[in-house]
mmCIF file of C-alpha atoms in Angstrom:
data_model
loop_
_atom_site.group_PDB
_atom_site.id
_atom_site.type_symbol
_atom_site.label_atom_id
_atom_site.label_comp_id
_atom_site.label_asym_id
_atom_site.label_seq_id
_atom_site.Cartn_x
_atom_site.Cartn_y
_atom_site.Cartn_z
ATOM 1 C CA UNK A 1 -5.314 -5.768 14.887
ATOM 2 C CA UNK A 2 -3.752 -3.637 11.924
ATOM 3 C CA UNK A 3 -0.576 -3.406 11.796
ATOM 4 C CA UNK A 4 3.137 -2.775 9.274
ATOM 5 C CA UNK A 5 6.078 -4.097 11.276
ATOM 6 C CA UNK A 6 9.871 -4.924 10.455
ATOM 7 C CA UNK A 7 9.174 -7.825 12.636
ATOM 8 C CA UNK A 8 8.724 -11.479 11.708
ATOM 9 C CA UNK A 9 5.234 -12.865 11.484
ATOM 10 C CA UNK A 10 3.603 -14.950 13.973
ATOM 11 C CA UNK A 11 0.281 -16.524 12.901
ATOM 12 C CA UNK A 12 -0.233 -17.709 16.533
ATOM 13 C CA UNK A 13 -0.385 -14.386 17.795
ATOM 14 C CA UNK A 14 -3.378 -13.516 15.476
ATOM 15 C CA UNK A 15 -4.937 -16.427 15.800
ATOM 16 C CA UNK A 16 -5.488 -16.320 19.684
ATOM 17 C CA UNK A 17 -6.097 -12.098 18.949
ATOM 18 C CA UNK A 18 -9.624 -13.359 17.031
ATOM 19 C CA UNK A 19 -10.195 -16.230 19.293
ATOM 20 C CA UNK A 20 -13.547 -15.724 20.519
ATOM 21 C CA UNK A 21 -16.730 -17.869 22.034
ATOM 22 C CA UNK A 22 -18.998 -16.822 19.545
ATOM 23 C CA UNK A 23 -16.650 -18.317 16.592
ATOM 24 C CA UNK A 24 -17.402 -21.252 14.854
ATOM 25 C CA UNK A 25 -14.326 -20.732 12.219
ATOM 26 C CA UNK A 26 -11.210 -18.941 11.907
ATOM 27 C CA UNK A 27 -9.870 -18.789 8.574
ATOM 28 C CA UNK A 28 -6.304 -17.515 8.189
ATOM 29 C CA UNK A 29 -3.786 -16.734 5.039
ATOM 30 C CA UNK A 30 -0.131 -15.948 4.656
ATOM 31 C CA UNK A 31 0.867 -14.431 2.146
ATOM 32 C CA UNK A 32 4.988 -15.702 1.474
ATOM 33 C CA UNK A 33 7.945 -14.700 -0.728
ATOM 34 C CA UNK A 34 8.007 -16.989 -3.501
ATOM 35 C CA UNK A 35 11.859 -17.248 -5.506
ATOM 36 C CA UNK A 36 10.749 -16.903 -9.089
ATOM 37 C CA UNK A 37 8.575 -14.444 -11.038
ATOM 38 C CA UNK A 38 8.066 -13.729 -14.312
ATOM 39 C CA UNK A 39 10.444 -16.598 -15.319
ATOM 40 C CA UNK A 40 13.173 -14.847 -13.640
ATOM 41 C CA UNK A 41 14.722 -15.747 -10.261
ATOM 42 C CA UNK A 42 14.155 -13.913 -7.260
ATOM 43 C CA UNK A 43 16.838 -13.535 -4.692
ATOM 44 C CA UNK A 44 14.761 -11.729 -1.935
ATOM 45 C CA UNK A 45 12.041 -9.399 -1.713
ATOM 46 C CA UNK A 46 11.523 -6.040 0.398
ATOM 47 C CA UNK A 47 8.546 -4.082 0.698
ATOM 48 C CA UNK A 48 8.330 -0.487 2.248
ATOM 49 C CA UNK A 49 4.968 1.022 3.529
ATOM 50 C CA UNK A 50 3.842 4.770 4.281
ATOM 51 C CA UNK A 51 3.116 3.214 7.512
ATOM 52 C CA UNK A 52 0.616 5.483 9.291
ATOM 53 C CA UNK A 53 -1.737 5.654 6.397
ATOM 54 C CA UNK A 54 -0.944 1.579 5.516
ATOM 55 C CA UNK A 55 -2.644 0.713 9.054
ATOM 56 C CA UNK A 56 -5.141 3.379 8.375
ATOM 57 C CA UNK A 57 -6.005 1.375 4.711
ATOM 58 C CA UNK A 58 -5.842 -2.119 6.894
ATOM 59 C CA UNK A 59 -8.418 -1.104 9.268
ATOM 60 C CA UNK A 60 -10.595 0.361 6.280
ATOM 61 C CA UNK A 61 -10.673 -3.148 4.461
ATOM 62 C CA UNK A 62 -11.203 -4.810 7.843
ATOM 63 C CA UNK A 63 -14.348 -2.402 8.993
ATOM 64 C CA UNK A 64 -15.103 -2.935 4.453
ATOM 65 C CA UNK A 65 -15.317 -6.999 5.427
ATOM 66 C CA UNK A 66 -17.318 -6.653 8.963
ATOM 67 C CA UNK A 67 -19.778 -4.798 6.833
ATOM 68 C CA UNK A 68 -19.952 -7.551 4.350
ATOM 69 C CA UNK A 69 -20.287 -10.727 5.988
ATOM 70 C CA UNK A 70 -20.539 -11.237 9.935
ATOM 71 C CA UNK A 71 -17.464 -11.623 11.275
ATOM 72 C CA UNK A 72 -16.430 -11.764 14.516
ATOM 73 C CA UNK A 73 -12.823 -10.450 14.736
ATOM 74 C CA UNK A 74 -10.101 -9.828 12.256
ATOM 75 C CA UNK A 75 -6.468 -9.349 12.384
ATOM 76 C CA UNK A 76 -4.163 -8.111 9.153
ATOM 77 C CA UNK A 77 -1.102 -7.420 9.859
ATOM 78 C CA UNK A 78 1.872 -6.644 6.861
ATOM 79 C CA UNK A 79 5.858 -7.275 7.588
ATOM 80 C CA UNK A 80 8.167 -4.392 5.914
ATOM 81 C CA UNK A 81 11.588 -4.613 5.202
ATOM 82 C CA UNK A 82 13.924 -7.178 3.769
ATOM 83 C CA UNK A 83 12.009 -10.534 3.316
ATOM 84 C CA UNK A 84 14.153 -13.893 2.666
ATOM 85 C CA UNK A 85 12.644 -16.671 0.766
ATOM 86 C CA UNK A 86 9.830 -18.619 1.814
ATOM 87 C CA UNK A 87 9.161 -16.216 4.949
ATOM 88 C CA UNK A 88 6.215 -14.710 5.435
ATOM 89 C CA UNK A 89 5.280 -11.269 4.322
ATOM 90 C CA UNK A 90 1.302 -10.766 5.217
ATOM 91 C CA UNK A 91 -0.692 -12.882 7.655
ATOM 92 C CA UNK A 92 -4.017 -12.362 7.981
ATOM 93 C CA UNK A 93 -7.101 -14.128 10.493
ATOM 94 C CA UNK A 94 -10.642 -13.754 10.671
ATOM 95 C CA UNK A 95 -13.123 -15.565 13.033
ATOM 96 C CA UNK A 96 -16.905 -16.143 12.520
ATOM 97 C CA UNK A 97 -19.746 -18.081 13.527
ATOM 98 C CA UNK A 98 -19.586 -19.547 10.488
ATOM 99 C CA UNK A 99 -16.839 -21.082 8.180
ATOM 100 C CA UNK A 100 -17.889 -19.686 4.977
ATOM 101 C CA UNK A 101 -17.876 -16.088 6.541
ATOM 102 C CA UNK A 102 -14.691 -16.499 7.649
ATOM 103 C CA UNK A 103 -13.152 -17.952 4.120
ATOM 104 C CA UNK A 104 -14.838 -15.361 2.253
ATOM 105 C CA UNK A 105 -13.948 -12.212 4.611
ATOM 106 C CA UNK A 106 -10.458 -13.940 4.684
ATOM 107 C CA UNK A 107 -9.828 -13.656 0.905
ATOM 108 C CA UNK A 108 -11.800 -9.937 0.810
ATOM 109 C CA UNK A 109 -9.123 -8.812 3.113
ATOM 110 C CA UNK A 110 -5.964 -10.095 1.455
ATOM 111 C CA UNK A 111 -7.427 -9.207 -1.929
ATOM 112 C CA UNK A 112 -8.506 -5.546 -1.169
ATOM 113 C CA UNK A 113 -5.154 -5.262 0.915
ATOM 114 C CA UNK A 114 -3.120 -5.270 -2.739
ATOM 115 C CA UNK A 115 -5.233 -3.196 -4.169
ATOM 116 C CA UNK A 116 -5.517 0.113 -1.903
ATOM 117 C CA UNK A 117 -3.155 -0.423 1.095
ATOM 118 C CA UNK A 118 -0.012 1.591 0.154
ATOM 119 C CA UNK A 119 2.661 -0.660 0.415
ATOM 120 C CA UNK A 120 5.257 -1.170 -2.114
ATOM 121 C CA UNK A 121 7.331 -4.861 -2.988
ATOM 122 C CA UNK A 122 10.500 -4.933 -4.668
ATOM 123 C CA UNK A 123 12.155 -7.612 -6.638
ATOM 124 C CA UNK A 124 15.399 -8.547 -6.049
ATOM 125 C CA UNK A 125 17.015 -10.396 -8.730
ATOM 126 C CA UNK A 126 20.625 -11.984 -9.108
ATOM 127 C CA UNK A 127 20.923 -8.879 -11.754
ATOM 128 C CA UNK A 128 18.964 -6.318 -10.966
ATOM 129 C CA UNK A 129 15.341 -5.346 -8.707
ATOM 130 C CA UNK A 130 12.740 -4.249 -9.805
ATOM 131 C CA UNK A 131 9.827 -2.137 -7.442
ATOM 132 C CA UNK A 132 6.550 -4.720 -8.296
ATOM 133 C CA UNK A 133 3.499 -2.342 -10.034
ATOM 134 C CA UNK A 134 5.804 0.110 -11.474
ATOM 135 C CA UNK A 135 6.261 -0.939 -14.807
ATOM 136 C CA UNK A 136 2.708 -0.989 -15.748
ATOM 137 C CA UNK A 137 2.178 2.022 -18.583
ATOM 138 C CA UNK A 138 -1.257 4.339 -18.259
ATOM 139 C CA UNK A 139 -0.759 7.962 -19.072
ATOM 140 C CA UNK A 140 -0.253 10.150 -15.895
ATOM 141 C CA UNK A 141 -2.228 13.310 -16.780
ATOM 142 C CA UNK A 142 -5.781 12.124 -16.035
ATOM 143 C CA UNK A 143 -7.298 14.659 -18.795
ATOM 144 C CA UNK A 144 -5.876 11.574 -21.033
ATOM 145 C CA UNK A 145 -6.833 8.404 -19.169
ATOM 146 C CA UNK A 146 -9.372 6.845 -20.756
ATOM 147 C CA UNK A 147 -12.448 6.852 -18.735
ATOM 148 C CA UNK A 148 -13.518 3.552 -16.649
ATOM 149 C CA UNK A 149 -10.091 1.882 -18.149
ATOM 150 C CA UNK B 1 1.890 28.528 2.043
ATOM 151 C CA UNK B 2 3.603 24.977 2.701
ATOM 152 C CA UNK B 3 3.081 21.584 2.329
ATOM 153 C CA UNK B 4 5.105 18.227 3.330
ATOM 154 C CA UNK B 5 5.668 15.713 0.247
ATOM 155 C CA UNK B 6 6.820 12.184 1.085
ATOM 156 C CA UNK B 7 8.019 9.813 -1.570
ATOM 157 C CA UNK B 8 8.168 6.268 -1.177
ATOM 158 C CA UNK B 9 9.441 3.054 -3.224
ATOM 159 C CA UNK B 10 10.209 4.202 -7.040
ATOM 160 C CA UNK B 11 9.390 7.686 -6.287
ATOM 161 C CA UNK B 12 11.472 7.955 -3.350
ATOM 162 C CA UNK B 13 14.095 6.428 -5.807
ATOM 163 C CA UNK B 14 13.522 8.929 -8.487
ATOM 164 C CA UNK B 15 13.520 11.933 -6.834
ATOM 165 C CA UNK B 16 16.484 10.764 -4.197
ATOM 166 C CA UNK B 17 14.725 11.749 -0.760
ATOM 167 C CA UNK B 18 12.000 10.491 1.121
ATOM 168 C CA UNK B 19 10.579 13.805 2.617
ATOM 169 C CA UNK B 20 10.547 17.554 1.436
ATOM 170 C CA UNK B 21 8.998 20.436 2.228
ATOM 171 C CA UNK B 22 7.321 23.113 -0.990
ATOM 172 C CA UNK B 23 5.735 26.079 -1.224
ATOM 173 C CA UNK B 24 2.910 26.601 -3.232
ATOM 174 C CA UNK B 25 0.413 29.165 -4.466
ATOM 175 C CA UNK B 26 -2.763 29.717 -2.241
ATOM 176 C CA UNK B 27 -5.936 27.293 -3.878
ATOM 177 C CA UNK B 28 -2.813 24.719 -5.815
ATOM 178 C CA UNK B 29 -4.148 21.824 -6.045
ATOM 179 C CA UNK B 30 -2.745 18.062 -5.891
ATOM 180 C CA UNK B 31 -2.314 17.882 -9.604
ATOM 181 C CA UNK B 32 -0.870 21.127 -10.070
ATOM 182 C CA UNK B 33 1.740 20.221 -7.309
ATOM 183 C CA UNK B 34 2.732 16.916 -9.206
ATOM 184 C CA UNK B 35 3.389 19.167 -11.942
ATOM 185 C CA UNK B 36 5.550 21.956 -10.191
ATOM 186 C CA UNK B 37 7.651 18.602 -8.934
ATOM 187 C CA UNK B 38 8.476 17.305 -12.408
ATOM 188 C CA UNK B 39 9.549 20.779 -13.000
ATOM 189 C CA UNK B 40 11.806 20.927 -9.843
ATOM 190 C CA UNK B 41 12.775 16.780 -10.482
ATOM 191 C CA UNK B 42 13.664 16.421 -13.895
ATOM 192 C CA UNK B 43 13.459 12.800 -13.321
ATOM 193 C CA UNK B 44 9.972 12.315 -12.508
ATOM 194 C CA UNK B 45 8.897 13.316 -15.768
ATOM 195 C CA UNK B 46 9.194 9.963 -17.592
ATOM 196 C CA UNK B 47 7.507 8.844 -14.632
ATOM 197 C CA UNK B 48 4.685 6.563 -16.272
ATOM 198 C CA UNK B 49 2.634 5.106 -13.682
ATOM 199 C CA UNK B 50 -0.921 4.952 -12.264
ATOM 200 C CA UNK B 51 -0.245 7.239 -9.174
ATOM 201 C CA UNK B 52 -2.937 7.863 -6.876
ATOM 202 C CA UNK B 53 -2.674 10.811 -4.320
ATOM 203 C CA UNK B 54 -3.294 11.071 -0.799
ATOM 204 C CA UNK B 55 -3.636 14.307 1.430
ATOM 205 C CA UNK B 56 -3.276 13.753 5.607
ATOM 206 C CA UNK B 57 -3.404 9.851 4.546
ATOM 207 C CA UNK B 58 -7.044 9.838 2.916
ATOM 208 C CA UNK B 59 -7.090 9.542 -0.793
ATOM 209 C CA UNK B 60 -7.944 12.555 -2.834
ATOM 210 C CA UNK B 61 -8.295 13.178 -6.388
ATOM 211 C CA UNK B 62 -6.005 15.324 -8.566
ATOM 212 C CA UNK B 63 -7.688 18.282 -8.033
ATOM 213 C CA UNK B 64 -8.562 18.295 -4.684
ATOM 214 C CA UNK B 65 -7.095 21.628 -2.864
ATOM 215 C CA UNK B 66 -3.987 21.971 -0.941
ATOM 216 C CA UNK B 67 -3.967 23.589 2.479
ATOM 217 C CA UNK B 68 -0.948 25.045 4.906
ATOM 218 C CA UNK B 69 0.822 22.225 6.106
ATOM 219 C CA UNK B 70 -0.590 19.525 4.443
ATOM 220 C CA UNK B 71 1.300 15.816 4.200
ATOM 221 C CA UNK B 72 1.029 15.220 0.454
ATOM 222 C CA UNK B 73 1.876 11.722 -1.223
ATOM 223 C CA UNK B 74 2.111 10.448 -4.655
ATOM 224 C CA UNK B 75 1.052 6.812 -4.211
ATOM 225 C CA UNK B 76 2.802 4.397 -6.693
ATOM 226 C CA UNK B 77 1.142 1.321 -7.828
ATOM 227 C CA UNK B 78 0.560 -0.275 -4.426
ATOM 228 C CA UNK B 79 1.944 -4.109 -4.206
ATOM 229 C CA UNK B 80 1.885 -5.129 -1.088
ATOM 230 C CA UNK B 81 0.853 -9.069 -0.037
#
């Protein structure tokens, strides 16, 4: 299961979606929207995906983690939209045979998911919002990037 | 020839609309596209962020070539989670 929605998350659903005999463990993680950053205070947060190619990057780091370890099932799914305080903006489950599989397949996903799924977060503060990644500063034209960072 | 461009998050901010349609010279590639938009958005040129690039939702690199019809995006810094 892959998924964007506007929807709130239910880790239930996922969890019975990896259920399976042959699991020993599930491990799951939410990810939720915390009300400070940076010092400043956050009001709310909303993220906005390019959804057909978002799912497309979710099943990629899923098939990435069943390559890695031996996993049984695995479920990612990312909410878009506004997201209040405390709510939950990525929930993610993976069974295995085995618990440390499923812990280490469980942080792969969640960690590879902010790297390369596109899917954007924005700030909102009591003065302003900022869109999260934006303001880091590397030169555009790649003829000037330095090479390997 | 034509492609589709969709902008999302700052971009779609910067340039005001979330989908447009260019044309381009036969064999343009991704990079040279970019640069053709900065001309026609004056407002993406301070744009000074990592941007990757994806063609028909795979990842390319800047100078992969464009074909008729493709869905072109300039990826922000992605933040989701």
């Amino acid at each position: 299961m892959f998924r964007v929605t506007e929807k709130s998350l239910d880790l239930h659903e996922l969890i019975v979606f990896v259920s399976s005999p042959m699991a020993g463990a599930i491990a799951t993680f939410l990810g939720t929207a915390r009300n400070h950053n940076s010092g400043r205070r956050v009001i709310s947060l909303e993220y906005e995906a390019y959804p057909e190619m978002a799912e497309r990057e979710l099943a990629r780091v899923g098939e990435e983690a069943r390559r890695r370890w031996d996993v049984e099932r695995i479920a990612i799914v990312h909410r878009i939209g506004p997201v209040q305080i405390s709510e939950v903006s990525v929930a993610i489950a993976v069974s295995a045979a085995h618990r440390h599989e499923a812990f280490e397949a469980c942080r792969f996903a969640i960690e590879e998911l902010k790297k390369t799924v596109p899917i954007w977060k924005k700030e909102v503060f009591e003065d302003g919002e900022i869109w999260i990644g934006t303001q880091s500063e590397r030169p555009l034209n790649p003829a000037t990037e330095p090479k390997n960072g | 020839m034509k492609v589709k461009v969709k902008f999302f998050a700052a971009l779609r901010e910067c340039v005001g609309s979330s989908e447009i349609t260019r044309e381009i010279g036969e064999g343009s590639t991704v990079g040279e596209l970019w640069e053709a938009l900065q001309r026609d958005y004056p407002k993406l040129t301070p744009v000074n962020m990592a941007l990757l690039y994806a063609v028909n939702r795979d990842y390319v690199n800047t100078g992969h070539v464009l074909q008729d019809e493709d869905e072109v995006v300039f990826v922000p810094p992605v933040s989701g989670g």
